[in-house]
């Protein structure tokens, strides 16, 4: 896989992981926002995850940001997860879109599995050390789990695009460090994610209609995160300066599902790889139109808590 393909696979990597180390502070009921505020960054924080062991398990469910999901794969067999992409003109009240919102509940914001730095740093996290890592977790070389881990490590080590800042957070502390480097050392941070208001047992891929007018979140800076497949929780996070818009809306599915969704619109895609799957899905070229996407439930975006809707 060449560097351009790798860049396209991690292009939408966004940030944050809260897991056990932060208080969840819902906003007022009428705000329609699922948010948390990061608190207690030091090791003495009583809310920190003090879990000392986690059974290694590599999730083989691919996300849209898995490096193995190239656009050529998508063209030959369209993956329903590609339906999270849409154009800005479609983000309007009454618009119906066919979307797959992957199962991700409960939200990672309440997951207890993010490791503390001391535990995460005790295990190498680099492509060069992959044989040692596989031995640590008792995974055979060449196995499916080994391949998935290699994809994640390769994506994490790919150089960022021009102007981009990116990191793979393997611990709560590394997540906070990256977020505060971008958003400000003394900034209170809120996490916005997608979550289901009503969940049916129907097929996940269905027609959703935007039933509440999308509201733009006023913020100059944002950091997005996507969960990465690995034996312990890893989030691929990035910050791309420029004109990026963030929205909140509610969608109602034809089978009874109801989702409060966070969407990000990348207004300038001129530096993106031509091989990025979103261009194939939407039938557009880099730099010709904004590319928007909904965040799955396991992914989220960080903004300063002063941001308003």
Short mmCIF file of N, CA and C in Angstrom, two decimals, residues 6 31 99 182 241 263:
data_model
loop_
_atom_site.label_atom_id
_atom_site.label_comp_id
_atom_site.label_asym_id
_atom_site.label_seq_id
_atom_site.Cartn_x
_atom_site.Cartn_y
_atom_site.Cartn_z
N UNK A 6 -2.42 5.16 2.20
CA UNK A 6 -2.44 5.16 3.66
C UNK A 6 -2.97 6.48 4.18
N UNK A 31 -30.79 20.93 24.81
CA UNK A 31 -29.66 21.25 23.95
C UNK A 31 -29.44 20.18 22.89
N UNK A 99 -28.50 5.18 5.17
CA UNK A 99 -27.32 5.23 6.03
C UNK A 99 -27.24 3.96 6.88
N UNK A 182 -3.69 20.86 21.02
CA UNK A 182 -4.42 21.49 19.92
C UNK A 182 -5.41 22.54 20.42
N UNK A 241 -6.20 22.01 10.25
CA UNK A 241 -6.62 23.41 10.23
C UNK A 241 -7.34 23.73 8.92
N UNK A 263 -22.14 15.50 12.74
CA UNK A 263 -21.60 15.44 11.39
C UNK A 263 -20.51 16.48 11.23
#
